[in-house]
Amino acid sequence: MSQSAEKVLDHFELFREPEYKEMFANKKENFEYAVPLEEMKSQVEYAKTWEYREKNFNREALTVNPAKACQPLGAVFAAVGFESTLPFVHGSQGCVAYYRSHFSRHFKEPTSCVSSSMTEDAAVFGGLNNMVDGLANSYSLYKPKMIAVSTTCMAEVIGDDLNAFIKTSKEKGSIPAEYDVPFAHTPAFVGSHITGYDNALRGVLTHFWDGKAGTTEPMVRKPNDSINFIGGFDGYVVGNNREVKRILNEFGVDYTMLCDPSDVWDTPTDGEFRMYDGGTTLEDAANALHAKGTIVMQSICAEKTAAFIEEHGQEVARLHHPVGVAGTDEFLMAVSKLTGKPIPESLTKERGRLVDAIADSSAHIHGKKFALYGDPDLMLGLTAFLLELGAEPVHVLSTNGDADWAAKVQALFDASPFGKNCHVYAKKDLWHMRSLLFTEPVDFLIGNTYGKYLDRDTGTPLIRIGFPIFDRHHKHRYPVWGYQGAMNVLVTILDKIFDVMDADTNGIATTDYSFDIIR
Amino acid sequence: MSATAEARVNGAELIEEVLKAYPEKSAKRRAKHLGVHEEGKSDCDVKSNIKSLPGVMTIRGCAYAGSKGVVWGPIKDMIHISHGPVGCGQYSWASRRNYYIGTTGIDTFGTMQFTSDFQEKDIVFGGDKKLEKIIDEIQDLFPLNKGISIQSECPIGLIGDDIEAVAKKKSKEFEGKTIVPVRCEGFRGVSQSLGHHIANDAIRDFVFDKTDPEKNAFTATPYDVAIIGDYNIGGDAWSSRILLEEMGLRVIAQWSGDGSIAELENTPKAKLNILHCYRSMNYISRHMEEKYGIPWVEYNFFGPSKIEESLRKIASFFDDSIKEKTEAVIAKYKKLTDDVIAKYKPRLQGKKVMLFVGGLRPRHVIGAYEDLGMEVVGTGYEFGHNDDYQRTTHYVKDGTLIYDDVTGYEFEKFVEAVQPDLVGSGIKEKYVFQKMGVPFRQMHSWDYSGPYHGYDGFAIFARDMDMAINSPVWKLTKAPWAK
């Protein structure tokens, strides 16, 4: 027995003790009828080959370890970004349990969201009663200022009509007639979480701007000097939105952040649970119509929303998750162009500091090979930054990026000497990435938490940038946008490079001549 | 009025107060799920296993979660296809901490996400052809898998796909390979619970009934037992198995944490099935009793009092040699548990706990808290049935607040009023209560710690509860200048 009260061993150490190791061996030997060791080892090796890679890339139907989630997750993200808004997902209830857990594991914060809890009878008769009762319950219990409705695939397959259902609910007195209930159909079998964000955000704007589902006159745009900012589905939303606000305040522009969950996903521990905190006010969401223009920070993620805003007469600046010097330059110039305000000296100075930092560290990144995966906009931003650092983004992969996205990544490769041997992979998953890392190894991998399995299997050190990050804490509090954000990304990459360098040179009397004290 | 009688009155008043926030119709329905335990009653006087109200923020999940997430997912040498759109498999990917040993992606597949990633065309034209191709591709890329299960997501049952036919066809094509269609669409039933039942039935129909009993060369002994309903969260089944082996029993199968398909297939050869999570696996235990004559016994490996009781109960099915060894096991761990209690009880004595979990834990962990001098003042089940609440009466004290399928609103109000020293529930609840300044432990995932089962696990449990309650952070929640 190894356990003691004095030094409590948990799963990290307990199962390495001899009595457990022996138990595992016996279990395997006598009861698991496991694959013979040699056969297992030979498959391990085979899975590293080009031949396996070809088979793997010939897959047409099976998806293994994808880097995307489904639409309603994005719809919930969009909804919680509005003042005192309760996301209401019409369909099966298990989905909502999943979205809430998923966000809480990433942000380490509560995520309030309700379901209409449809079951078999609703599958047969439709979910109208669930909507009618559900809205009444949510309204009474949680007193939201707005309820934003989206759908699970169940409600989509049976064809429930949100507009009609919400109308009927109002007629039946579940909620007041004038109460704001924007909605969006968000089928899980179309697109991904970024599509759901787009649909839900457009749903909110449509509600306020286009006459609240036919219950009021559509608003008439009276252009003013303000701008709107749309961040998109962003795992760094807490840090990023605050940084963007700081930047826009430096400019001295009037702005509306459309969808801002940076407060509700960062509430204090002070004895009070705030179910709602901050967010875009409903008034601001409506008045955002009058803005001069809108900055869309992730335009693949907010494609339809951007088009919708343009149709309403605004100029739209479409960016792709800008990270780095040129990326941030583009963002600031877009703000300047839209508002007519010069880029403030303070930000120019920040730019210089970022360039200074890159110059200081460039020798350690230059020529290093990277593989990266994630949402399409993020991949565009990171690819551009890596090229800017003189690194080679050898494999750039996205499960929810399509051919248009791939062409954009290719254009980045083509514009840089460092992009010469780089390839882009659209609609591929992390099992594809595994083959890429075995057949064409790189120095570092950039991705979300699930990349740790690739790190383990292929020995490619993982730099965690993306969503979700479950196994490191508080990363979402640090921006990746703006010059300061780029600095954070730079340091994140450098820290891993130096850690790997130290681990690789600490062999006593073998390699530790390079175990330098100054790097 | 006695203290417990007073607790009963307070509890009843609290429930009445909380229900006022609901629309009348909903208040009436929720009232049936809330109660205060009265000593001597045969159940906790609450209704359970009924549809959740829409819009109230139920904590429950779905049938898919019960089947893929709980029962099937941990079987390590099979590939479990999340059949339908991408989300379900994504959100449940490796999050339940069902530990296992194996080379992932080669001979085991537990922490992987296999999905058919349904697109609109699959909904319109059906997904059976795609499923066939998926099975072919799995065979090609993961040839060492020992079986495949098809875990249905909501659309499958709605669009009329015939996954049973696909499974049958492909099984034949691959020489009788175990391919299991599971009808665990998320809209079925009222919670995870039906998913457990459907998953159990699928094991009966597609593992037991389709496996040649001679398939695995197996020599039985009189001491063969199977661990049923332990998902090896943080290694729970391992810290349980070690005790059973020490008492002279031979554990021939683990259901399903760190389990393999061969273990499932061999279970009908067991002499006794020992059942931890009654809720999720009583069905298959009853089936094995009826069909193969294998008795089953429930046990509880949380905390020394219940462990000791359970070890003796299990031993009672065997001869004196086992009984003697069992006493030796209890004696062997006595010092450890005494030391653990001596160290932690003074720090935890009298602390009040409120629980809300699934499966067996709303009752099973109560003894472990009591061993540490703590008191459970409120508990409830996410997806329990009446037989769970009946079993709960043996654990809870008079005056304990009982809340079935508690809503976010109710739970917050109950904790606010009762002011427990610790709340034990899930990830969705964790941060709500921590914001309120209430120490919290996740009691599904062990908050990334564990194991909590067995004597080794009890030491970890005690350490973790102490760590939560006595963390210095809780003294910092109020700024010194705040009034």
JSON list of N, CA and C in Angstrom, two decimals, chain A residues 106-139:
[
{"chain": "A", "resi": 106, "resn": "HIS", "atom": "N", "xyz": [-13.92, 26.33, -20.87]},
{"chain": "A", "resi": 106, "resn": "HIS", "atom": "CA", "xyz": [-12.95, 27.23, -21.50]},
{"chain": "A", "resi": 106, "resn": "HIS", "atom": "C", "xyz": [-12.75, 28.50, -20.67]},
{"chain": "A", "resi": 107, "resn": "PHE", "atom": "N", "xyz": [-13.86, 29.15, -20.34]},
{"chain": "A", "resi": 107, "resn": "PHE", "atom": "CA", "xyz": [-13.75, 30.45, -19.66]},
{"chain": "A", "resi": 107, "resn": "PHE", "atom": "C", "xyz": [-13.63, 30.33, -18.14]},
{"chain": "A", "resi": 108, "resn": "LYS", "atom": "N", "xyz": [-13.92, 29.15, -17.60]},
{"chain": "A", "resi": 108, "resn": "LYS", "atom": "CA", "xyz": [-13.99, 28.96, -16.14]},
{"chain": "A", "resi": 108, "resn": "LYS", "atom": "C", "xyz": [-14.98, 29.96, -15.54]},
{"chain": "A", "resi": 109, "resn": "GLU", "atom": "N", "xyz": [-16.11, 30.06, -16.19]},
{"chain": "A", "resi": 109, "resn": "GLU", "atom": "CA", "xyz": [-17.18, 30.98, -15.81]},
{"chain": "A", "resi": 109, "resn": "GLU", "atom": "C", "xyz": [-18.52, 30.27, -16.03]},
{"chain": "A", "resi": 110, "resn": "PRO", "atom": "N", "xyz": [-19.57, 30.73, -15.34]},
{"chain": "A", "resi": 110, "resn": "PRO", "atom": "CA", "xyz": [-20.89, 30.15, -15.63]},
{"chain": "A", "resi": 110, "resn": "PRO", "atom": "C", "xyz": [-21.37, 30.62, -17.00]},
{"chain": "A", "resi": 111, "resn": "THR", "atom": "N", "xyz": [-22.19, 29.82, -17.65]},
{"chain": "A", "resi": 111, "resn": "THR", "atom": "CA", "xyz": [-22.85, 30.25, -18.89]},
{"chain": "A", "resi": 111, "resn": "THR", "atom": "C", "xyz": [-24.32, 29.92, -18.74]},
{"chain": "A", "resi": 112, "resn": "SER", "atom": "N", "xyz": [-25.14, 30.97, -18.67]},
{"chain": "A", "resi": 112, "resn": "SER", "atom": "CA", "xyz": [-26.56, 30.75, -18.47]},
{"chain": "A", "resi": 112, "resn": "SER", "atom": "C", "xyz": [-27.24, 30.61, -19.83]},
{"chain": "A", "resi": 113, "resn": "CYS", "atom": "N", "xyz": [-28.04, 29.59, -19.96]},
{"chain": "A", "resi": 113, "resn": "CYS", "atom": "CA", "xyz": [-28.70, 29.31, -21.23]},
{"chain": "A", "resi": 113, "resn": "CYS", "atom": "C", "xyz": [-29.80, 28.31, -20.96]},
{"chain": "A", "resi": 114, "resn": "VAL", "atom": "N", "xyz": [-30.94, 28.46, -21.62]},
{"chain": "A", "resi": 114, "resn": "VAL", "atom": "CA", "xyz": [-32.03, 27.51, -21.38]},
{"chain": "A", "resi": 114, "resn": "VAL", "atom": "C", "xyz": [-32.39, 26.78, -22.67]},
{"chain": "A", "resi": 115, "resn": "SER", "atom": "N", "xyz": [-33.12, 25.68, -22.46]},
{"chain": "A", "resi": 115, "resn": "SER", "atom": "CA", "xyz": [-33.58, 24.85, -23.57]},
{"chain": "A", "resi": 115, "resn": "SER", "atom": "C", "xyz": [-35.10, 24.77, -23.51]},
{"chain": "A", "resi": 116, "resn": "SER", "atom": "N", "xyz": [-35.70, 24.46, -24.64]},
{"chain": "A", "resi": 116, "resn": "SER", "atom": "CA", "xyz": [-37.16, 24.23, -24.60]},
{"chain": "A", "resi": 116, "resn": "SER", "atom": "C", "xyz": [-37.47, 22.77, -24.31]},
{"chain": "A", "resi": 117, "resn": "SER", "atom": "N", "xyz": [-36.42, 21.97, -24.05]},
{"chain": "A", "resi": 117, "resn": "SER", "atom": "CA", "xyz": [-36.59, 20.59, -23.59]},
{"chain": "A", "resi": 117, "resn": "SER", "atom": "C", "xyz": [-37.60, 19.78, -24.39]},
{"chain": "A", "resi": 118, "resn": "MET", "atom": "N", "xyz": [-37.39, 19.74, -25.71]},
{"chain": "A", "resi": 118, "resn": "MET", "atom": "CA", "xyz": [-38.30, 18.95, -26.54]},
{"chain": "A", "resi": 118, "resn": "MET", "atom": "C", "xyz": [-38.00, 17.46, -26.42]},
{"chain": "A", "resi": 119, "resn": "THR", "atom": "N", "xyz": [-39.05, 16.65, -26.35]},
{"chain": "A", "resi": 119, "resn": "THR", "atom": "CA", "xyz": [-38.88, 15.19, -26.28]},
{"chain": "A", "resi": 119, "resn": "THR", "atom": "C", "xyz": [-39.71, 14.53, -27.39]},
{"chain": "A", "resi": 120, "resn": "GLU", "atom": "N", "xyz": [-39.94, 13.23, -27.24]},
{"chain": "A", "resi": 120, "resn": "GLU", "atom": "CA", "xyz": [-40.58, 12.47, -28.33]},
{"chain": "A", "resi": 120, "resn": "GLU", "atom": "C", "xyz": [-41.91, 13.06, -28.79]},
{"chain": "A", "resi": 121, "resn": "ASP", "atom": "N", "xyz": [-42.72, 13.49, -27.84]},
{"chain": "A", "resi": 121, "resn": "ASP", "atom": "CA", "xyz": [-44.03, 14.02, -28.26]},
{"chain": "A", "resi": 121, "resn": "ASP", "atom": "C", "xyz": [-43.85, 15.29, -29.10]},
{"chain": "A", "resi": 122, "resn": "ALA", "atom": "N", "xyz": [-42.87, 16.08, -28.75]},
{"chain": "A", "resi": 122, "resn": "ALA", "atom": "CA", "xyz": [-42.61, 17.29, -29.53]},
{"chain": "A", "resi": 122, "resn": "ALA", "atom": "C", "xyz": [-42.08, 16.92, -30.91]},
{"chain": "A", "resi": 123, "resn": "ALA", "atom": "N", "xyz": [-41.37, 15.79, -30.99]},
{"chain": "A", "resi": 123, "resn": "ALA", "atom": "CA", "xyz": [-40.86, 15.35, -32.29]},
{"chain": "A", "resi": 123, "resn": "ALA", "atom": "C", "xyz": [-42.03, 15.01, -33.21]},
{"chain": "A", "resi": 124, "resn": "VAL", "atom": "N", "xyz": [-43.11, 14.54, -32.62]},
{"chain": "A", "resi": 124, "resn": "VAL", "atom": "CA", "xyz": [-44.27, 14.16, -33.42]},
{"chain": "A", "resi": 124, "resn": "VAL", "atom": "C", "xyz": [-45.16, 15.37, -33.71]},
{"chain": "A", "resi": 125, "resn": "PHE", "atom": "N", "xyz": [-45.43, 16.12, -32.66]},
{"chain": "A", "resi": 125, "resn": "PHE", "atom": "CA", "xyz": [-46.43, 17.20, -32.79]},
{"chain": "A", "resi": 125, "resn": "PHE", "atom": "C", "xyz": [-45.82, 18.58, -33.01]},
{"chain": "A", "resi": 126, "resn": "GLY", "atom": "N", "xyz": [-44.50, 18.68, -32.95]},
{"chain": "A", "resi": 126, "resn": "GLY", "atom": "CA", "xyz": [-43.87, 19.99, -33.05]},
{"chain": "A", "resi": 126, "resn": "GLY", "atom": "C", "xyz": [-43.67, 20.57, -31.66]},
{"chain": "A", "resi": 127, "resn": "GLY", "atom": "N", "xyz": [-42.80, 21.55, -31.58]},
{"chain": "A", "resi": 127, "resn": "GLY", "atom": "CA", "xyz": [-42.41, 22.05, -30.27]},
{"chain": "A", "resi": 127, "resn": "GLY", "atom": "C", "xyz": [-43.08, 23.34, -29.84]},
{"chain": "A", "resi": 128, "resn": "LEU", "atom": "N", "xyz": [-44.26, 23.60, -30.40]},
{"chain": "A", "resi": 128, "resn": "LEU", "atom": "CA", "xyz": [-44.92, 24.88, -30.07]},
{"chain": "A", "resi": 128, "resn": "LEU", "atom": "C", "xyz": [-45.19, 25.03, -28.57]},
{"chain": "A", "resi": 129, "resn": "ASN", "atom": "N", "xyz": [-45.74, 23.99, -27.97]},
{"chain": "A", "resi": 129, "resn": "ASN", "atom": "CA", "xyz": [-46.04, 24.09, -26.53]},
{"chain": "A", "resi": 129, "resn": "ASN", "atom": "C", "xyz": [-44.79, 24.30, -25.71]},
{"chain": "A", "resi": 130, "resn": "ASN", "atom": "N", "xyz": [-43.69, 23.67, -26.15]},
{"chain": "A", "resi": 130, "resn": "ASN", "atom": "CA", "xyz": [-42.43, 23.86, -25.44]},
{"chain": "A", "resi": 130, "resn": "ASN", "atom": "C", "xyz": [-41.98, 25.31, -25.52]},
{"chain": "A", "resi": 131, "resn": "MET", "atom": "N", "xyz": [-42.20, 25.92, -26.66]},
{"chain": "A", "resi": 131, "resn": "MET", "atom": "CA", "xyz": [-41.83, 27.33, -26.83]},
{"chain": "A", "resi": 131, "resn": "MET", "atom": "C", "xyz": [-42.73, 28.20, -25.96]},
{"chain": "A", "resi": 132, "resn": "VAL", "atom": "N", "xyz": [-44.02, 27.95, -26.01]},
{"chain": "A", "resi": 132, "resn": "VAL", "atom": "CA", "xyz": [-44.98, 28.78, -25.27]},
{"chain": "A", "resi": 132, "resn": "VAL", "atom": "C", "xyz": [-44.69, 28.70, -23.76]},
{"chain": "A", "resi": 133, "resn": "ASP", "atom": "N", "xyz": [-44.55, 27.50, -23.24]},
{"chain": "A", "resi": 133, "resn": "ASP", "atom": "CA", "xyz": [-44.29, 27.35, -21.81]},
{"chain": "A", "resi": 133, "resn": "ASP", "atom": "C", "xyz": [-42.87, 27.79, -21.45]},
{"chain": "A", "resi": 134, "resn": "GLY", "atom": "N", "xyz": [-41.95, 27.46, -22.35]},
{"chain": "A", "resi": 134, "resn": "GLY", "atom": "CA", "xyz": [-40.55, 27.76, -22.07]},
{"chain": "A", "resi": 134, "resn": "GLY", "atom": "C", "xyz": [-40.29, 29.25, -21.96]},
{"chain": "A", "resi": 135, "resn": "LEU", "atom": "N", "xyz": [-40.84, 30.01, -22.89]},
{"chain": "A", "resi": 135, "resn": "LEU", "atom": "CA", "xyz": [-40.63, 31.46, -22.83]},
{"chain": "A", "resi": 135, "resn": "LEU", "atom": "C", "xyz": [-41.24, 32.02, -21.54]},
{"chain": "A", "resi": 136, "resn": "ALA", "atom": "N", "xyz": [-42.41, 31.54, -21.18]},
{"chain": "A", "resi": 136, "resn": "ALA", "atom": "CA", "xyz": [-43.06, 32.03, -19.95]},
{"chain": "A", "resi": 136, "resn": "ALA", "atom": "C", "xyz": [-42.21, 31.71, -18.73]},
{"chain": "A", "resi": 137, "resn": "ASN", "atom": "N", "xyz": [-41.68, 30.50, -18.67]},
{"chain": "A", "resi": 137, "resn": "ASN", "atom": "CA", "xyz": [-40.85, 30.12, -17.53]},
{"chain": "A", "resi": 137, "resn": "ASN", "atom": "C", "xyz": [-39.56, 30.94, -17.47]},
{"chain": "A", "resi": 138, "resn": "SER", "atom": "N", "xyz": [-38.91, 31.06, -18.59]},
{"chain": "A", "resi": 138, "resn": "SER", "atom": "CA", "xyz": [-37.64, 31.80, -18.61]},
{"chain": "A", "resi": 138, "resn": "SER", "atom": "C", "xyz": [-37.85, 33.25, -18.19]},
{"chain": "A", "resi": 139, "resn": "TYR", "atom": "N", "xyz": [-38.91, 33.82, -18.73]},
{"chain": "A", "resi": 139, "resn": "TYR", "atom": "CA", "xyz": [-39.20, 35.23, -18.45]},
{"chain": "A", "resi": 139, "resn": "TYR", "atom": "C", "xyz": [-39.49, 35.45, -16.97]}
]
